[in-house]
XYZ file of C-alpha atoms in Angstrom:
315
model
C 10.448 19.943 19.341
C 9.458 16.250 19.020
C 8.018 15.613 15.770
C 6.769 12.059 16.298
C 5.813 10.095 19.316
C 7.493 6.715 19.641
C 5.100 3.979 18.626
C 5.509 0.233 18.953
C 5.231 -1.348 15.519
C 2.982 -4.372 15.873
C 2.645 -7.337 13.521
C 6.215 -8.485 12.900
C 5.152 -12.064 12.571
C 7.684 -14.922 12.068
C 9.320 -15.770 8.844
C 9.519 -19.464 7.708
C 12.680 -21.240 7.115
C 11.737 -22.506 3.708
C 9.215 -21.815 0.913
C 6.414 -24.111 0.097
C 7.715 -25.833 -3.195
C 5.684 -24.507 -6.093
C 5.067 -27.706 -7.856
C 2.503 -28.448 -10.543
C 0.292 -29.958 -7.877
C 0.429 -26.859 -5.900
C -0.521 -24.675 -8.948
C -3.399 -27.098 -9.825
C -4.713 -26.533 -6.165
C -4.964 -22.781 -6.759
C -6.410 -23.340 -10.252
C -9.117 -25.651 -8.780
C -9.696 -22.981 -6.075
C -10.522 -20.444 -8.913
C -12.535 -22.930 -10.817
C -14.662 -23.793 -7.878
C -15.534 -20.175 -7.271
C -15.389 -18.849 -10.713
C -16.359 -15.137 -10.903
C -16.713 -14.951 -7.216
C -13.181 -14.871 -5.762
C -12.300 -11.658 -3.954
C -8.700 -10.594 -4.015
C -6.999 -8.949 -0.958
C -3.456 -7.664 -1.376
C -0.793 -5.922 0.612
C 2.662 -4.326 0.258
C 4.313 -7.630 -0.673
C 2.542 -7.581 -4.026
C 4.347 -4.354 -5.022
C 7.893 -5.419 -3.880
C 8.783 -6.802 -7.399
C 7.939 -3.239 -8.698
C 10.671 -1.822 -6.472
C 8.267 -0.444 -3.787
C 9.502 -1.472 -0.276
C 7.148 -3.310 2.055
C 6.772 -3.044 5.915
C 7.045 -6.429 7.343
C 8.499 -8.736 4.778
C 11.977 -10.208 4.816
C 13.564 -6.947 4.111
C 10.667 -4.780 5.200
C 11.079 -1.384 6.714
C 9.906 -2.199 10.190
C 11.967 -5.451 10.182
C 15.258 -3.977 9.022
C 14.937 -0.495 10.548
C 13.561 -1.089 14.025
C 13.823 2.471 15.045
C 11.743 3.710 12.154
C 8.802 5.840 13.345
C 5.935 6.588 11.034
C 4.099 9.905 11.161
C 0.759 9.444 12.936
C -2.541 10.853 11.650
C -3.073 13.164 14.566
C 0.370 14.609 14.253
C -0.035 15.267 10.492
C -3.366 17.130 10.954
C -2.333 19.089 13.939
C 1.382 19.841 13.830
C 3.023 22.202 11.326
C 6.426 20.547 12.012
C 5.009 17.053 11.296
C 3.657 18.350 7.988
C 6.977 19.797 7.180
C 8.711 16.429 7.841
C 6.226 14.461 5.790
C 6.263 16.776 2.763
C 9.989 17.214 2.795
C 10.507 13.380 2.885
C 7.801 12.825 0.305
C 9.300 15.614 -1.961
C 12.118 13.245 -2.965
C 10.209 9.998 -2.712
C 7.164 10.550 -4.692
C 8.703 10.763 -8.146
C 10.353 7.369 -7.965
C 7.118 5.892 -6.550
C 5.107 7.252 -9.487
C 7.661 5.709 -11.924
C 6.978 2.179 -10.645
C 5.392 -0.057 -13.062
C 3.020 -3.057 -12.569
C 4.716 -6.353 -12.095
C 3.557 -9.887 -13.090
C 1.414 -10.192 -9.903
C -0.623 -7.076 -10.800
C -1.057 -8.252 -14.399
C -2.126 -11.733 -13.173
C -4.851 -10.183 -11.092
C -6.004 -8.131 -14.017
C -6.117 -11.174 -16.183
C -8.101 -13.204 -13.546
C -10.590 -10.408 -13.481
C -10.861 -10.060 -17.218
C -11.380 -13.803 -17.677
C -14.134 -13.811 -14.992
C -12.357 -15.578 -12.215
C -12.108 -12.696 -9.910
C -15.018 -10.684 -8.662
C -12.997 -7.760 -7.518
C -9.961 -6.662 -5.563
C -9.373 -4.885 -2.325
C -5.883 -3.552 -1.877
C -4.080 -2.048 1.115
C -1.529 -0.570 -1.286
C -1.583 3.179 -2.132
C 0.523 3.005 -5.263
C -2.300 2.558 -7.813
C -0.498 -0.251 -9.603
C -3.498 -2.643 -9.706
C -5.400 -0.012 -11.649
C -2.416 0.735 -13.813
C -2.208 -2.954 -14.668
C -5.881 -3.112 -15.955
C -7.788 -4.252 -13.005
C -11.273 -2.598 -12.869
C -13.238 -3.441 -9.682
C -10.519 -2.228 -7.279
C -11.138 -0.804 -3.778
C -8.099 1.044 -2.349
C -8.769 0.346 1.291
C -6.121 2.838 2.634
C -6.458 5.352 -0.181
C -4.124 6.548 -2.857
C -1.025 8.596 -3.087
C -2.202 10.164 -6.450
C -4.127 12.835 -4.660
C -4.007 15.220 -1.736
C -6.931 16.858 0.111
C -7.453 19.971 2.075
C -7.946 19.415 5.760
C -10.373 22.411 6.037
C -12.543 22.345 2.959
C -11.981 18.913 1.586
C -11.072 19.974 -1.954
C -8.778 17.507 -3.707
C -5.759 18.113 -5.965
C -3.566 15.866 -7.976
C -0.387 14.777 -6.123
C 1.486 15.671 -9.397
C 0.111 19.190 -9.482
C 0.922 19.585 -5.689
C 4.465 18.419 -6.318
C 4.971 21.207 -8.935
C 3.817 23.702 -6.389
C 6.173 22.305 -3.824
C 9.052 22.563 -6.339
C 8.177 26.209 -6.998
C 8.260 27.001 -3.309
C 11.429 25.054 -2.540
C 14.021 25.723 -5.340
C 16.947 24.969 -2.982
C 15.513 21.525 -2.419
C 15.088 20.951 -6.078
C 18.850 21.861 -6.396
C 19.765 19.435 -3.659
C 17.803 16.706 -5.223
C 19.740 17.336 -8.593
C 22.978 17.103 -6.739
C 21.967 13.820 -5.165
C 21.074 12.481 -8.638
C 24.412 13.549 -10.161
C 26.411 12.023 -7.319
C 24.509 8.710 -7.785
C 23.290 8.872 -4.015
C 19.738 7.894 -3.501
C 17.934 8.137 -0.202
C 16.440 5.000 1.419
C 12.913 4.747 0.085
C 9.884 3.929 2.361
C 6.675 2.138 1.319
C 4.433 5.251 1.391
C 6.420 7.352 -1.131
C 8.677 9.073 1.257
C 12.476 8.682 2.031
C 15.065 8.990 4.688
C 16.817 12.374 4.412
C 20.448 13.232 5.478
C 20.727 14.166 9.088
C 22.144 17.489 8.240
C 19.054 18.566 6.203
C 16.701 20.511 8.310
C 12.911 20.132 7.711
C 12.281 23.705 9.126
C 13.314 25.267 5.935
C 10.744 23.349 3.848
C 7.699 25.269 2.670
C 4.359 23.749 1.812
C 1.454 25.572 0.161
C -2.050 26.338 1.513
C -5.160 25.163 -0.195
C -5.690 26.871 -3.559
C -9.521 26.820 -2.951
C -10.160 28.000 0.642
C -6.640 29.585 0.786
C -6.240 28.809 4.554
C -6.341 24.977 4.761
C -3.437 22.512 4.863
C -3.135 19.435 2.706
C -2.560 15.735 3.449
C -2.382 12.838 1.128
C -5.534 10.872 0.554
C -4.192 7.890 2.472
C -4.871 6.424 5.906
C -2.017 7.064 8.211
C -1.302 5.225 11.484
C -3.941 6.249 13.968
C -6.348 7.252 11.245
C -9.500 5.378 10.285
C -10.734 3.938 7.042
C -13.622 6.138 5.820
C -17.114 4.781 6.556
C -17.960 4.520 2.857
C -14.902 2.601 2.091
C -15.351 0.197 4.966
C -18.912 -0.486 4.090
C -17.939 -1.133 0.375
C -15.263 -3.613 1.639
C -17.894 -5.525 3.495
C -20.249 -5.645 0.529
C -17.441 -7.042 -1.552
C -16.748 -9.801 1.011
C -20.425 -10.516 1.317
C -20.918 -10.771 -2.397
C -17.936 -13.140 -2.887
C -17.869 -16.838 -2.274
C -14.075 -17.064 -1.527
C -11.077 -14.901 -0.779
C -7.484 -15.000 -1.964
C -5.042 -13.034 0.153
C -1.672 -12.170 -1.169
C 1.417 -10.365 0.029
C 0.189 -9.187 3.471
C 0.661 -10.149 7.038
C -2.855 -8.698 7.719
C -1.371 -6.868 10.716
C -3.818 -4.031 10.176
C -7.313 -4.708 11.621
C -8.970 -3.006 8.722
C -7.693 -5.839 6.473
C -7.795 -8.749 8.951
C -11.373 -8.103 9.858
C -12.271 -8.793 6.125
C -10.778 -12.273 6.385
C -12.549 -12.775 9.693
C -15.799 -11.760 8.118
C -15.339 -14.130 5.146
C -14.645 -17.095 7.526
C -17.650 -16.215 9.821
C -19.677 -16.672 6.657
C -18.188 -20.041 5.990
C -16.214 -18.970 2.964
C -12.832 -20.429 1.748
C -9.876 -18.214 2.384
C -6.597 -19.027 0.636
C -3.445 -17.172 1.723
C -0.225 -16.802 -0.401
C 2.416 -15.104 1.768
C 5.942 -15.975 2.694
C 5.687 -15.536 6.412
C 3.153 -15.853 9.212
C 0.096 -13.660 9.003
C -2.541 -12.609 11.481
C -5.032 -14.737 9.564
C -3.205 -18.031 9.327
C -5.650 -19.526 11.938
C -8.602 -18.494 9.884
C -7.286 -19.696 6.481
C -8.569 -22.788 4.755
C -5.399 -22.906 2.705
C -1.982 -21.340 3.279
C 1.054 -21.421 1.021
C 4.423 -20.088 2.410
C 5.382 -18.628 -0.853
C 5.149 -15.355 -2.801
C 2.347 -14.455 -5.126
C 4.930 -13.830 -7.724
C 5.739 -17.600 -7.841
C 2.077 -18.670 -8.099
C -0.290 -16.297 -9.707
C 1.301 -15.536 -12.998
C 1.418 -19.145 -14.060
C -2.008 -19.813 -12.561
C -3.554 -16.814 -14.463
C -1.853 -17.830 -17.708
C -3.256 -21.332 -17.529
C -6.682 -20.197 -16.722
C -6.711 -17.665 -19.429
C -5.536 -20.301 -21.957
C -8.455 -22.529 -20.834
C -11.069 -19.884 -21.142
C -13.093 -20.073 -24.296
């Protein structure tokens, strides 16, 4: 049985040969950007922001799609309709979710939280599903593509914590728990993926993996509360993202190539309204032609010192 149709991964934009030097003048340019739009800058972040926390990205220098060209993600329609695809996902996630939940916010996450608390940032839209912006202390956060922290029933819609669901998976799959312990003792660690799953050894069969039915309706199957390839951002979330763009006077984009249209359309919307859009990303993005400012560097090199200086200048 074919578990996943081959899909062409789009958005592997070019990588630059050199970073933009992060000089005092460059930092001052970003500081002035925040000062011009104080309290009205909307942040938009992607997987690159969480790389320093040990979470892989998709399209960066060492991103999953760039390094592993044959990698095939599970598609939304497969997950909701195919038992074998759900087995594949939950088996891979079984080993990947614990390390993902152990990840800690890095200086970029903390910089965004500081910028918000000092009234430079109006809010934050993130494509990431790791919850690290909230963990770092940011408050007005919209998780555009959902969160790995919960699962939901495909039949009745009831939600359950991913941690509680993991405990049920472990109870149903004691041999997989044992295998995980053996891997840990041997020092072997499967290759992690951005969405909390891993590559499993080729000799491990998904067909033996058991996942539970909904504890509420007793018949439904679960999926994570995230937007998979081929899925759609919920209407309420999409409309909220539009309102956040409309209410801001400028946008700061960090750590994303904007390959997904759900994110790119927000940049496009901001520019159509005549708003400034600054992009901090090492590598070409879909929105480069829309940006009023583009720095070929990582947010890690820029945002922490900028946030620190602005915090020190705030009365």
